[in-house]
Amino acid sequence: MDFKPLGSSAIDASSGVSIPQPRMLPATLPEGGTGIELQYAFRRNGDRVGGLGIFGIETALVINGHREWLYKLEITHHSAFDSIFRLKRKIGNTDDDFIFLSAIAEGLGAVFVGSADSTEPQRNVVVTSLNALSQHGVALPQHIPYSANGEIVLAEACVPDSQSQAVDP
């Protein structure tokens, strides 16, 4: 699967699966603290074929004197893995589980890239953990790096602000 941004969604042309921008709600994170819950839908040829709810955090960063929003989305809970692999079975995908998980993560971030209404730069990082992969029987390829705390970046998508997206004639 290879999701590409298309307006306010991402689409994998080969499977016909699209992911519209999610609904974002304030949430209390399972570990405590405040964060966001992103509720995604998966569609194929206009029909809903699945859904996914994941938690994340949003943080305002100042980089080179300019504010940028960081959205860190976590695929670590059982329900997220269940939803993703239910989708895999439903669409008949035969990719390796880690490859499929990574492709979905890319799609989750890519839905924001085509949006032209971002007033400040935004970076979306989708992560999982060694522990979560192990709990769900997903093998980590040897070439994939991970942090000292076992965090693995599955995908990253950057969205410039709308002024940076403007093209001079």
mmCIF file with all atom_site columns, N, CA, C and O in Angstrom, residues 82-110:
data_model
loop_
_atom_site.group_PDB
_atom_site.id
_atom_site.type_symbol
_atom_site.label_atom_id
_atom_site.label_alt_id
_atom_site.label_comp_id
_atom_site.label_asym_id
_atom_site.label_entity_id
_atom_site.label_seq_id
_atom_site.pdbx_PDB_ins_code
_atom_site.Cartn_x
_atom_site.Cartn_y
_atom_site.Cartn_z
_atom_site.occupancy
_atom_site.B_iso_or_equiv
_atom_site.pdbx_formal_charge
_atom_site.auth_seq_id
_atom_site.auth_comp_id
_atom_site.auth_asym_id
_atom_site.auth_atom_id
_atom_site.pdbx_PDB_model_num
ATOM 1   N N  . ASP A 1 82  ? -6.168  -4.268  16.690 1.00 0.00 ? 82  ASP A N  1
ATOM 2   C CA . ASP A 1 82  ? -7.319  -5.048  16.237 1.00 0.00 ? 82  ASP A CA 1
ATOM 3   C C  . ASP A 1 82  ? -7.994  -4.390  15.039 1.00 0.00 ? 82  ASP A C  1
ATOM 4   O O  . ASP A 1 82  ? -8.316  -5.055  14.052 1.00 0.00 ? 82  ASP A O  1
ATOM 5   N N  . SER A 1 83  ? -8.200  -3.079  15.105 1.00 0.00 ? 83  SER A N  1
ATOM 6   C CA . SER A 1 83  ? -8.856  -2.354  14.006 1.00 0.00 ? 83  SER A CA 1
ATOM 7   C C  . SER A 1 83  ? -8.024  -2.404  12.732 1.00 0.00 ? 83  SER A C  1
ATOM 8   O O  . SER A 1 83  ? -8.556  -2.614  11.638 1.00 0.00 ? 83  SER A O  1
ATOM 9   N N  . ILE A 1 84  ? -6.722  -2.211  12.860 1.00 0.00 ? 84  ILE A N  1
ATOM 10  C CA . ILE A 1 84  ? -5.844  -2.199  11.689 1.00 0.00 ? 84  ILE A CA 1
ATOM 11  C C  . ILE A 1 84  ? -5.793  -3.574  11.031 1.00 0.00 ? 84  ILE A C  1
ATOM 12  O O  . ILE A 1 84  ? -5.909  -3.696  9.804  1.00 0.00 ? 84  ILE A O  1
ATOM 13  N N  . PHE A 1 85  ? -5.654  -4.625  11.828 1.00 0.00 ? 85  PHE A N  1
ATOM 14  C CA . PHE A 1 85  ? -5.552  -5.954  11.223 1.00 0.00 ? 85  PHE A CA 1
ATOM 15  C C  . PHE A 1 85  ? -6.904  -6.511  10.789 1.00 0.00 ? 85  PHE A C  1
ATOM 16  O O  . PHE A 1 85  ? -6.970  -7.356  9.898  1.00 0.00 ? 85  PHE A O  1
ATOM 17  N N  . ARG A 1 86  ? -7.996  -6.014  11.356 1.00 0.00 ? 86  ARG A N  1
ATOM 18  C CA . ARG A 1 86  ? -9.329  -6.334  10.845 1.00 0.00 ? 86  ARG A CA 1
ATOM 19  C C  . ARG A 1 86  ? -9.480  -5.743  9.434  1.00 0.00 ? 86  ARG A C  1
ATOM 20  O O  . ARG A 1 86  ? -9.992  -6.408  8.527  1.00 0.00 ? 86  ARG A O  1
ATOM 21  N N  . LEU A 1 87  ? -8.996  -4.494  9.261  1.00 0.00 ? 87  LEU A N  1
ATOM 22  C CA . LEU A 1 87  ? -9.021  -3.877  7.937  1.00 0.00 ? 87  LEU A CA 1
ATOM 23  C C  . LEU A 1 87  ? -8.181  -4.695  6.956  1.00 0.00 ? 87  LEU A C  1
ATOM 24  O O  . LEU A 1 87  ? -8.600  -4.950  5.826  1.00 0.00 ? 87  LEU A O  1
ATOM 25  N N  . LYS A 1 88  ? -7.011  -5.134  7.388  1.00 0.00 ? 88  LYS A N  1
ATOM 26  C CA . LYS A 1 88  ? -6.125  -5.925  6.524  1.00 0.00 ? 88  LYS A CA 1
ATOM 27  C C  . LYS A 1 88  ? -6.848  -7.169  6.001  1.00 0.00 ? 88  LYS A C  1
ATOM 28  O O  . LYS A 1 88  ? -6.794  -7.473  4.807  1.00 0.00 ? 88  LYS A O  1
ATOM 29  N N  . ARG A 1 89  ? -7.521  -7.874  6.897  1.00 0.00 ? 89  ARG A N  1
ATOM 30  C CA . ARG A 1 89  ? -8.263  -9.079  6.493  1.00 0.00 ? 89  ARG A CA 1
ATOM 31  C C  . ARG A 1 89  ? -9.425  -8.719  5.561  1.00 0.00 ? 89  ARG A C  1
ATOM 32  O O  . ARG A 1 89  ? -9.659  -9.405  4.557  1.00 0.00 ? 89  ARG A O  1
ATOM 33  N N  . LYS A 1 90  ? -10.125 -7.659  5.893  1.00 0.00 ? 90  LYS A N  1
ATOM 34  C CA . LYS A 1 90  ? -11.321 -7.284  5.122  1.00 0.00 ? 90  LYS A CA 1
ATOM 35  C C  . LYS A 1 90  ? -10.983 -6.934  3.673  1.00 0.00 ? 90  LYS A C  1
ATOM 36  O O  . LYS A 1 90  ? -11.738 -7.267  2.763  1.00 0.00 ? 90  LYS A O  1
ATOM 37  N N  . ILE A 1 91  ? -9.838  -6.269  3.474  1.00 0.00 ? 91  ILE A N  1
ATOM 38  C CA . ILE A 1 91  ? -9.485  -5.883  2.099  1.00 0.00 ? 91  ILE A CA 1
ATOM 39  C C  . ILE A 1 91  ? -8.619  -6.932  1.413  1.00 0.00 ? 91  ILE A C  1
ATOM 40  O O  . ILE A 1 91  ? -8.249  -6.771  0.254  1.00 0.00 ? 91  ILE A O  1
ATOM 41  N N  . GLY A 1 92  ? -8.290  -8.010  2.123  1.00 0.00 ? 92  GLY A N  1
ATOM 42  C CA . GLY A 1 92  ? -7.517  -9.103  1.526  1.00 0.00 ? 92  GLY A CA 1
ATOM 43  C C  . GLY A 1 92  ? -6.063  -8.765  1.289  1.00 0.00 ? 92  GLY A C  1
ATOM 44  O O  . GLY A 1 92  ? -5.436  -9.307  0.370  1.00 0.00 ? 92  GLY A O  1
ATOM 45  N N  . ASN A 1 93  ? -5.489  -7.910  2.121  1.00 0.00 ? 93  ASN A N  1
ATOM 46  C CA . ASN A 1 93  ? -4.091  -7.519  1.956  1.00 0.00 ? 93  ASN A CA 1
ATOM 47  C C  . ASN A 1 93  ? -3.182  -8.651  2.433  1.00 0.00 ? 93  ASN A C  1
ATOM 48  O O  . ASN A 1 93  ? -3.426  -9.252  3.476  1.00 0.00 ? 93  ASN A O  1
ATOM 49  N N  . THR A 1 94  ? -2.120  -8.923  1.661  1.00 0.00 ? 94  THR A N  1
ATOM 50  C CA . THR A 1 94  ? -1.206  -10.017 1.988  1.00 0.00 ? 94  THR A CA 1
ATOM 51  C C  . THR A 1 94  ? 0.182   -9.530  2.398  1.00 0.00 ? 94  THR A C  1
ATOM 52  O O  . THR A 1 94  ? 1.095   -10.344 2.532  1.00 0.00 ? 94  THR A O  1
ATOM 53  N N  . ASP A 1 95  ? 0.349   -8.238  2.611  1.00 0.00 ? 95  ASP A N  1
ATOM 54  C CA . ASP A 1 95  ? 1.643   -7.702  3.044  1.00 0.00 ? 95  ASP A CA 1
ATOM 55  C C  . ASP A 1 95  ? 2.011   -8.240  4.422  1.00 0.00 ? 95  ASP A C  1
ATOM 56  O O  . ASP A 1 95  ? 1.148   -8.619  5.219  1.00 0.00 ? 95  ASP A O  1
ATOM 57  N N  . ASP A 1 96  ? 3.308   -8.225  4.707  1.00 0.00 ? 96  ASP A N  1
ATOM 58  C CA . ASP A 1 96  ? 3.809   -8.508  6.041  1.00 0.00 ? 96  ASP A CA 1
ATOM 59  C C  . ASP A 1 96  ? 3.106   -7.560  7.028  1.00 0.00 ? 96  ASP A C  1
ATOM 60  O O  . ASP A 1 96  ? 2.800   -6.412  6.682  1.00 0.00 ? 96  ASP A O  1
ATOM 61  N N  . ASP A 1 97  ? 2.842   -8.032  8.249  1.00 0.00 ? 97  ASP A N  1
ATOM 62  C CA . ASP A 1 97  ? 2.111   -7.212  9.226  1.00 0.00 ? 97  ASP A CA 1
ATOM 63  C C  . ASP A 1 97  ? 2.794   -5.878  9.518  1.00 0.00 ? 97  ASP A C  1
ATOM 64  O O  . ASP A 1 97  ? 2.132   -4.844  9.615  1.00 0.00 ? 97  ASP A O  1
ATOM 65  N N  . PHE A 1 98  ? 4.118   -5.868  9.669  1.00 0.00 ? 98  PHE A N  1
ATOM 66  C CA . PHE A 1 98  ? 4.809   -4.608  9.960  1.00 0.00 ? 98  PHE A CA 1
ATOM 67  C C  . PHE A 1 98  ? 4.715   -3.664  8.761  1.00 0.00 ? 98  PHE A C  1
ATOM 68  O O  . PHE A 1 98  ? 4.501   -2.463  8.939  1.00 0.00 ? 98  PHE A O  1
ATOM 69  N N  . ILE A 1 99  ? 4.855   -4.192  7.567  1.00 0.00 ? 99  ILE A N  1
ATOM 70  C CA . ILE A 1 99  ? 4.738   -3.368  6.347  1.00 0.00 ? 99  ILE A CA 1
ATOM 71  C C  . ILE A 1 99  ? 3.341   -2.757  6.266  1.00 0.00 ? 99  ILE A C  1
ATOM 72  O O  . ILE A 1 99  ? 3.182   -1.570  5.978  1.00 0.00 ? 99  ILE A O  1
ATOM 73  N N  . PHE A 1 100 ? 2.313   -3.565  6.534  1.00 0.00 ? 100 PHE A N  1
ATOM 74  C CA . PHE A 1 100 ? 0.940   -3.055  6.494  1.00 0.00 ? 100 PHE A CA 1
ATOM 75  C C  . PHE A 1 100 ? 0.726   -1.983  7.561  1.00 0.00 ? 100 PHE A C  1
ATOM 76  O O  . PHE A 1 100 ? 0.163   -0.924  7.282  1.00 0.00 ? 100 PHE A O  1
ATOM 77  N N  . LEU A 1 101 ? 1.191   -2.249  8.774  1.00 0.00 ? 101 LEU A N  1
ATOM 78  C CA . LEU A 1 101 ? 1.069   -1.283  9.862  1.00 0.00 ? 101 LEU A CA 1
ATOM 79  C C  . LEU A 1 101 ? 1.738   0.038   9.488  1.00 0.00 ? 101 LEU A C  1
ATOM 80  O O  . LEU A 1 101 ? 1.170   1.118   9.687  1.00 0.00 ? 101 LEU A O  1
ATOM 81  N N  . SER A 1 102 ? 2.918   -0.033  8.914  1.00 0.00 ? 102 SER A N  1
ATOM 82  C CA . SER A 1 102 ? 3.646   1.176   8.496  1.00 0.00 ? 102 SER A CA 1
ATOM 83  C C  . SER A 1 102 ? 2.900   1.924   7.402  1.00 0.00 ? 102 SER A C  1
ATOM 84  O O  . SER A 1 102 ? 2.842   3.159   7.400  1.00 0.00 ? 102 SER A O  1
ATOM 85  N N  . ALA A 1 103 ? 2.324   1.184   6.452  1.00 0.00 ? 103 ALA A N  1
ATOM 86  C CA . ALA A 1 103 ? 1.577   1.827   5.362  1.00 0.00 ? 103 ALA A CA 1
ATOM 87  C C  . ALA A 1 103 ? 0.351   2.556   5.903  1.00 0.00 ? 103 ALA A C  1
ATOM 88  O O  . ALA A 1 103 ? 0.059   3.684   5.495  1.00 0.00 ? 103 ALA A O  1
ATOM 89  N N  . ILE A 1 104 ? -0.359  1.930   6.820  1.00 0.00 ? 104 ILE A N  1
ATOM 90  C CA . ILE A 1 104 ? -1.525  2.588   7.422  1.00 0.00 ? 104 ILE A CA 1
ATOM 91  C C  . ILE A 1 104 ? -1.075  3.838   8.179  1.00 0.00 ? 104 ILE A C  1
ATOM 92  O O  . ILE A 1 104 ? -1.694  4.901   8.079  1.00 0.00 ? 104 ILE A O  1
ATOM 93  N N  . ALA A 1 105 ? 0.029   3.734   8.925  1.00 0.00 ? 105 ALA A N  1
ATOM 94  C CA . ALA A 1 105 ? 0.558   4.891   9.652  1.00 0.00 ? 105 ALA A CA 1
ATOM 95  C C  . ALA A 1 105 ? 0.876   6.036   8.692  1.00 0.00 ? 105 ALA A C  1
ATOM 96  O O  . ALA A 1 105 ? 0.584   7.202   8.995  1.00 0.00 ? 105 ALA A O  1
ATOM 97  N N  . GLU A 1 106 ? 1.454   5.720   7.547  1.00 0.00 ? 106 GLU A N  1
ATOM 98  C CA . GLU A 1 106 ? 1.737   6.761   6.551  1.00 0.00 ? 106 GLU A CA 1
ATOM 99  C C  . GLU A 1 106 ? 0.447   7.418   6.087  1.00 0.00 ? 106 GLU A C  1
ATOM 100 O O  . GLU A 1 106 ? 0.379   8.633   5.922  1.00 0.00 ? 106 GLU A O  1
ATOM 101 N N  . GLY A 1 107 ? -0.581  6.629   5.884  1.00 0.00 ? 107 GLY A N  1
ATOM 102 C CA . GLY A 1 107 ? -1.875  7.181   5.479  1.00 0.00 ? 107 GLY A CA 1
ATOM 103 C C  . GLY A 1 107 ? -2.487  8.077   6.540  1.00 0.00 ? 107 GLY A C  1
ATOM 104 O O  . GLY A 1 107 ? -3.069  9.116   6.226  1.00 0.00 ? 107 GLY A O  1
ATOM 105 N N  . LEU A 1 108 ? -2.325  7.690   7.813  1.00 0.00 ? 108 LEU A N  1
ATOM 106 C CA . LEU A 1 108 ? -2.880  8.490   8.909  1.00 0.00 ? 108 LEU A CA 1
ATOM 107 C C  . LEU A 1 108 ? -2.255  9.883   8.948  1.00 0.00 ? 108 LEU A C  1
ATOM 108 O O  . LEU A 1 108 ? -2.934  10.872  9.234  1.00 0.00 ? 108 LEU A O  1
ATOM 109 N N  . GLY A 1 109 ? -0.976  9.967   8.681  1.00 0.00 ? 109 GLY A N  1
ATOM 110 C CA . GLY A 1 109 ? -0.300  11.268  8.646  1.00 0.00 ? 109 GLY A CA 1
ATOM 111 C C  . GLY A 1 109 ? -0.551  12.024  7.365  1.00 0.00 ? 109 GLY A C  1
ATOM 112 O O  . GLY A 1 109 ? -0.681  13.248  7.356  1.00 0.00 ? 109 GLY A O  1
ATOM 113 N N  . ALA A 1 110 ? -0.652  11.296  6.254  1.00 0.00 ? 110 ALA A N  1
ATOM 114 C CA . ALA A 1 110 ? -0.804  11.928  4.938  1.00 0.00 ? 110 ALA A CA 1
ATOM 115 C C  . ALA A 1 110 ? -2.127  12.652  4.765  1.00 0.00 ? 110 ALA A C  1
ATOM 116 O O  . ALA A 1 110 ? -2.233  13.554  3.935  1.00 0.00 ? 110 ALA A O  1
#
